[in-house]
mmCIF file of C-alpha atoms in Angstrom:
data_model
loop_
_atom_site.group_PDB
_atom_site.id
_atom_site.type_symbol
_atom_site.label_atom_id
_atom_site.label_comp_id
_atom_site.label_asym_id
_atom_site.label_seq_id
_atom_site.Cartn_x
_atom_site.Cartn_y
_atom_site.Cartn_z
ATOM 1 C CA ASP A 1 -0.721 2.380 -14.571
ATOM 2 C CA ALA A 2 -4.206 3.389 -14.314
ATOM 3 C CA LYS A 3 -5.380 6.367 -12.609
ATOM 4 C CA THR A 4 -8.340 5.497 -10.371
ATOM 5 C CA THR A 5 -10.945 7.900 -8.783
ATOM 6 C CA GLN A 6 -12.493 7.073 -5.766
ATOM 7 C CA PRO A 7 -14.761 9.054 -3.394
ATOM 8 C CA ASN A 8 -12.850 10.669 -0.340
ATOM 9 C CA SER A 9 -15.204 9.321 2.249
ATOM 10 C CA MET A 10 -18.165 7.148 2.953
ATOM 11 C CA GLU A 11 -20.144 6.261 6.157
ATOM 12 C CA SER A 12 -21.942 3.345 6.917
ATOM 13 C CA ASN A 13 -23.774 1.844 9.879
ATOM 14 C CA GLU A 14 -22.581 -1.297 11.805
ATOM 15 C CA GLU A 15 -23.994 -4.456 10.145
ATOM 16 C CA GLU A 16 -24.850 -2.758 6.902
ATOM 17 C CA PRO A 17 -23.460 -3.486 3.636
ATOM 18 C CA VAL A 18 -21.077 -0.852 2.091
ATOM 19 C CA HIS A 19 -20.308 -0.521 -1.655
ATOM 20 C CA LEU A 20 -16.920 1.571 -2.598
ATOM 21 C CA PRO A 21 -16.663 2.247 -5.830
ATOM 22 C CA CYS A 22 -13.892 3.091 -7.913
ATOM 23 C CA ASN A 23 -13.383 4.313 -11.460
ATOM 24 C CA HIS A 24 -10.494 3.239 -13.549
ATOM 25 C CA SER A 25 -11.031 4.263 -17.114
ATOM 26 C CA THR A 26 -7.517 4.271 -18.369
ATOM 27 C CA ILE A 27 -6.643 0.593 -16.963
ATOM 28 C CA SER A 28 -5.255 -1.806 -19.632
ATOM 29 C CA GLY A 29 -6.410 -5.219 -20.623
ATOM 30 C CA THR A 30 -3.680 -7.182 -18.284
ATOM 31 C CA ASP A 31 -3.850 -4.875 -15.392
ATOM 32 C CA TYR A 32 -5.314 -6.178 -12.281
ATOM 33 C CA ILE A 33 -7.360 -4.449 -9.953
ATOM 34 C CA HIS A 34 -6.279 -4.244 -6.211
ATOM 35 C CA TRP A 35 -7.902 -3.410 -3.249
ATOM 36 C CA TYR A 36 -5.955 -2.497 -0.048
ATOM 37 C CA ARG A 37 -6.989 -1.142 2.910
ATOM 38 C CA GLN A 38 -5.097 0.641 5.755
ATOM 39 C CA LEU A 39 -6.196 0.788 9.527
ATOM 40 C CA PRO A 40 -5.278 3.698 11.649
ATOM 41 C CA SER A 41 -1.574 3.512 12.417
ATOM 42 C CA GLN A 42 -0.910 0.689 10.323
ATOM 43 C CA GLY A 43 0.580 -0.526 7.186
ATOM 44 C CA PRO A 44 -1.662 -1.531 3.964
ATOM 45 C CA GLU A 45 -3.108 -4.897 4.079
ATOM 46 C CA TYR A 46 -4.339 -6.774 1.327
ATOM 47 C CA VAL A 47 -8.066 -6.946 0.622
ATOM 48 C CA ILE A 48 -8.914 -8.425 -2.658
ATOM 49 C CA HIS A 49 -7.897 -8.283 -6.275
ATOM 50 C CA GLY A 50 -9.181 -9.386 -9.749
ATOM 51 C CA LEU A 51 -8.892 -9.411 -13.458
ATOM 52 C CA THR A 52 -12.161 -9.589 -15.432
ATOM 53 C CA SER A 53 -14.689 -11.935 -13.094
ATOM 54 C CA ASN A 54 -16.169 -11.121 -9.896
ATOM 55 C CA VAL A 55 -14.008 -12.536 -6.983
ATOM 56 C CA ASN A 56 -15.160 -13.566 -3.246
ATOM 57 C CA ASN A 57 -13.089 -14.040 -0.124
ATOM 58 C CA ARG A 58 -13.585 -13.888 3.607
ATOM 59 C CA MET A 59 -13.099 -10.368 3.427
ATOM 60 C CA ALA A 60 -14.887 -9.024 0.698
ATOM 61 C CA SER A 61 -16.708 -9.348 -2.783
ATOM 62 C CA LEU A 62 -15.155 -7.646 -5.687
ATOM 63 C CA ALA A 63 -17.381 -6.359 -8.437
ATOM 64 C CA ILE A 64 -15.933 -5.880 -11.898
ATOM 65 C CA ALA A 65 -17.806 -3.952 -14.604
ATOM 66 C CA GLU A 66 -17.757 -5.696 -17.890
ATOM 67 C CA ASP A 67 -15.901 -3.080 -19.765
ATOM 68 C CA ARG A 68 -13.323 -2.745 -16.633
ATOM 69 C CA LYS A 69 -13.733 0.791 -16.355
ATOM 70 C CA SER A 70 -14.969 0.354 -12.999
ATOM 71 C CA SER A 71 -15.483 -2.059 -9.703
ATOM 72 C CA THR A 72 -17.147 -1.771 -6.724
ATOM 73 C CA LEU A 73 -15.690 -3.246 -3.203
ATOM 74 C CA ILE A 74 -18.426 -4.940 -1.336
ATOM 75 C CA LEU A 75 -18.090 -5.671 2.465
ATOM 76 C CA HIS A 76 -21.046 -7.485 3.158
ATOM 77 C CA ARG A 77 -21.440 -6.751 6.970
ATOM 78 C CA ALA A 78 -19.528 -3.484 8.110
ATOM 79 C CA THR A 79 -17.923 -3.984 11.649
ATOM 80 C CA LEU A 80 -16.559 -1.117 13.516
ATOM 81 C CA ARG A 81 -12.911 -3.018 12.526
ATOM 82 C CA ASP A 82 -13.649 -2.346 9.038
ATOM 83 C CA ALA A 83 -13.252 1.588 9.443
ATOM 84 C CA ALA A 84 -10.541 2.387 7.251
ATOM 85 C CA VAL A 85 -8.772 3.884 4.127
ATOM 86 C CA TYR A 86 -9.639 1.934 1.256
ATOM 87 C CA TYR A 87 -7.276 1.999 -2.021
ATOM 88 C CA CYS A 88 -8.168 1.027 -5.347
ATOM 89 C CA ILE A 89 -5.468 0.295 -7.313
ATOM 90 C CA GLY A 90 -5.185 -0.743 -11.128
ATOM 91 C CA ASN A 91 -2.090 -2.138 -12.329
ATOM 92 C CA THR A 92 0.193 -5.029 -12.254
ATOM 93 C CA ASP A 93 3.806 -4.260 -11.844
ATOM 94 C CA LYS A 94 4.073 -2.169 -8.654
ATOM 95 C CA LEU A 95 1.306 -0.603 -6.440
ATOM 96 C CA ILE A 96 0.882 3.192 -7.067
ATOM 97 C CA PHE A 97 -1.434 4.324 -4.549
ATOM 98 C CA GLY A 98 -4.034 7.389 -4.847
ATOM 99 C CA THR A 99 -5.802 9.115 -1.867
ATOM 100 C CA GLY A 100 -8.405 6.217 -1.437
ATOM 101 C CA THR A 101 -11.816 6.187 0.402
ATOM 102 C CA ARG A 102 -12.014 6.947 4.156
ATOM 103 C CA LEU A 103 -14.805 4.369 5.387
ATOM 104 C CA GLN A 104 -16.284 5.493 8.603
ATOM 105 C CA VAL A 105 -18.781 2.935 10.568
ATOM 106 C CA PHE A 106 -20.870 3.790 13.066
ATOM 107 C CA PRO A 107 -22.395 1.683 16.012
ATOM 108 C CA ILE B 1 3.503 -15.309 10.330
ATOM 109 C CA ALA B 2 5.692 -14.713 7.329
ATOM 110 C CA GLY B 3 6.150 -10.907 6.640
ATOM 111 C CA ILE B 4 8.163 -7.708 6.645
ATOM 112 C CA THR B 5 10.289 -6.360 9.371
ATOM 113 C CA GLN B 6 11.068 -2.896 9.535
ATOM 114 C CA ALA B 7 13.716 -1.140 11.930
ATOM 115 C CA PRO B 8 13.673 1.144 13.646
ATOM 116 C CA THR B 9 10.043 1.695 14.694
ATOM 117 C CA SER B 10 10.644 5.239 15.088
ATOM 118 C CA GLN B 11 13.327 7.880 15.185
ATOM 119 C CA ILE B 12 14.057 11.466 15.733
ATOM 120 C CA LEU B 13 17.340 12.699 13.208
ATOM 121 C CA ALA B 14 18.770 15.819 13.310
ATOM 122 C CA ALA B 15 18.958 17.570 9.921
ATOM 123 C CA GLY B 16 21.857 16.848 7.718
ATOM 124 C CA ARG B 17 22.756 13.162 9.215
ATOM 125 C CA ARG B 18 22.632 10.110 7.612
ATOM 126 C CA MET B 19 20.240 7.064 8.283
ATOM 127 C CA THR B 20 19.200 3.952 7.019
ATOM 128 C CA LEU B 21 16.121 2.349 7.581
ATOM 129 C CA ARG B 22 16.239 -1.435 7.338
ATOM 130 C CA CYS B 23 13.825 -3.815 5.776
ATOM 131 C CA THR B 24 13.870 -7.597 6.113
ATOM 132 C CA GLN B 25 11.677 -10.154 4.486
ATOM 133 C CA ASP B 26 11.204 -13.818 5.167
ATOM 134 C CA MET B 27 9.527 -15.318 2.084
ATOM 135 C CA ARG B 28 12.581 -14.510 -0.464
ATOM 136 C CA HIS B 29 10.373 -13.206 -2.653
ATOM 137 C CA ASN B 30 11.966 -11.135 -5.487
ATOM 138 C CA ALA B 31 10.062 -7.751 -5.655
ATOM 139 C CA MET B 32 10.559 -5.143 -2.671
ATOM 140 C CA TYR B 33 9.229 -1.514 -2.140
ATOM 141 C CA TRP B 34 9.932 1.413 -0.221
ATOM 142 C CA TYR B 35 7.007 3.902 0.214
ATOM 143 C CA ARG B 36 6.508 7.270 2.061
ATOM 144 C CA GLN B 37 3.322 8.105 3.863
ATOM 145 C CA ASP B 38 2.660 11.866 5.091
ATOM 146 C CA LEU B 39 0.434 12.876 7.410
ATOM 147 C CA GLY B 40 -3.111 12.450 6.023
ATOM 148 C CA LEU B 41 -2.093 11.382 2.607
ATOM 149 C CA GLY B 42 -1.592 8.258 0.424
ATOM 150 C CA LEU B 43 1.472 6.271 0.233
ATOM 151 C CA ARG B 44 4.122 7.451 -2.500
ATOM 152 C CA LEU B 45 6.682 4.864 -4.081
ATOM 153 C CA ILE B 46 10.372 6.013 -3.291
ATOM 154 C CA HIS B 47 12.371 3.098 -4.929
ATOM 155 C CA TYR B 48 11.663 -0.537 -5.667
ATOM 156 C CA SER B 49 13.890 -3.517 -6.322
ATOM 157 C CA ASN B 50 12.509 -6.425 -8.612
ATOM 158 C CA THR B 51 15.293 -8.963 -7.888
ATOM 159 C CA ALA B 52 18.608 -8.931 -5.919
ATOM 160 C CA GLY B 53 21.112 -6.570 -7.624
ATOM 161 C CA THR B 54 18.689 -4.198 -9.315
ATOM 162 C CA THR B 55 16.870 -1.312 -8.082
ATOM 163 C CA GLY B 56 14.556 1.277 -9.768
ATOM 164 C CA LYS B 57 13.170 4.911 -9.059
ATOM 165 C CA GLY B 58 9.609 5.329 -7.969
ATOM 166 C CA GLU B 59 7.501 8.589 -7.648
ATOM 167 C CA VAL B 60 9.685 10.541 -5.287
ATOM 168 C CA PRO B 61 13.404 9.097 -5.107
ATOM 169 C CA ASP B 62 15.369 12.284 -4.583
ATOM 170 C CA GLY B 63 16.960 12.441 -1.611
ATOM 171 C CA TYR B 64 16.868 8.644 -0.995
ATOM 172 C CA SER B 65 19.038 5.725 -1.766
ATOM 173 C CA VAL B 66 18.485 1.911 -1.886
ATOM 174 C CA SER B 67 20.674 -1.289 -2.510
ATOM 175 C CA ARG B 68 19.639 -4.857 -2.802
ATOM 176 C CA ALA B 69 22.723 -7.095 -1.939
ATOM 177 C CA ASN B 70 20.527 -10.042 -1.203
ATOM 178 C CA THR B 71 17.078 -11.148 -1.597
ATOM 179 C CA ASP B 72 15.872 -10.536 2.237
ATOM 180 C CA ASP B 73 17.532 -7.454 2.796
ATOM 181 C CA PHE B 74 16.432 -3.749 1.015
ATOM 182 C CA PRO B 75 17.603 -0.829 3.319
ATOM 183 C CA LEU B 76 16.844 2.754 2.679
ATOM 184 C CA THR B 77 19.253 5.636 3.001
ATOM 185 C CA LEU B 78 18.787 9.158 3.635
ATOM 186 C CA ALA B 79 22.484 10.581 2.924
ATOM 187 C CA SER B 80 21.718 14.039 4.304
ATOM 188 C CA ALA B 81 18.339 14.296 6.075
ATOM 189 C CA VAL B 82 16.013 17.235 5.610
ATOM 190 C CA PRO B 83 13.072 18.125 7.797
ATOM 191 C CA SER B 84 10.705 17.666 4.592
ATOM 192 C CA GLN B 85 11.592 13.993 4.868
ATOM 193 C CA THR B 86 9.781 13.640 8.012
ATOM 194 C CA SER B 87 7.176 10.897 7.574
ATOM 195 C CA VAL B 88 6.118 7.484 8.036
ATOM 196 C CA TYR B 89 8.127 4.707 5.679
ATOM 197 C CA PHE B 90 6.572 1.559 4.677
ATOM 198 C CA CYS B 91 8.506 -1.414 3.191
ATOM 199 C CA ALA B 92 6.527 -4.014 1.307
ATOM 200 C CA ARG B 93 7.363 -7.199 -0.744
ATOM 201 C CA LYS B 94 5.395 -8.713 -3.614
ATOM 202 C CA GLY B 95 4.369 -12.435 -3.323
ATOM 203 C CA PRO B 96 2.168 -14.210 -5.859
ATOM 204 C CA PHE B 97 -0.394 -10.874 -6.634
ATOM 205 C CA ILE B 98 -0.260 -9.876 -3.051
ATOM 206 C CA TYR B 99 1.700 -7.268 -1.360
ATOM 207 C CA THR B 100 2.668 -7.502 2.178
ATOM 208 C CA PHE B 101 3.737 -4.090 4.104
ATOM 209 C CA GLY B 102 5.652 -3.759 7.301
ATOM 210 C CA SER B 103 4.293 -1.753 10.286
ATOM 211 C CA GLY B 104 6.440 1.364 9.192
ATOM 212 C CA THR B 105 8.983 3.603 10.467
ATOM 213 C CA ARG B 106 7.728 6.917 11.912
ATOM 214 C CA LEU B 107 10.713 9.196 10.889
ATOM 215 C CA THR B 108 10.966 12.797 12.309
ATOM 216 C CA VAL B 109 13.856 15.188 10.834
ATOM 217 C CA VAL B 110 14.420 18.188 13.094
#
């Protein structure tokens, strides 16, 4: 399982883009990069995942570095409902969570 | 909406008592997991099961046991609860690439 490093916290204003970084320098060639988020008092929920190519879905975009040692989760227009702890996880077999990044969104 | 059902939602338990947290899925996916989350911290994997009839230890298995008699149910048992097991417990299942989590059981051991 890859060790991931994320900033403890980030802030954003509503309607602005947010770039959440993650370093996973020990990731293996076959491990997927997963992003989950946890809203207050809820279980984690899936955001996005990818292997090598950049990925987009209705929630976010995932930009993966060419060497796969880092990735960035992009929220294109932050809303108050995006305030959560975001977890970057690098493995395929099972999810091992780190401490994540707590995102605060201000009106 | 398909998902994970956990019960109870919350429980206050006397130390030394036995407790089973229930987890049921409705999609018949093979892999299921139990996590605990202490206040202000990330989730830690307790036990997992890749398929019915098999289980494995996660990061913090001590004091907990699991069983997987069938595909849908994955109960977590605390044989003799201690205050350090006060936590929120999340069950999850793995579909194709995506993990789905339950709403959690908030357990307080006093």
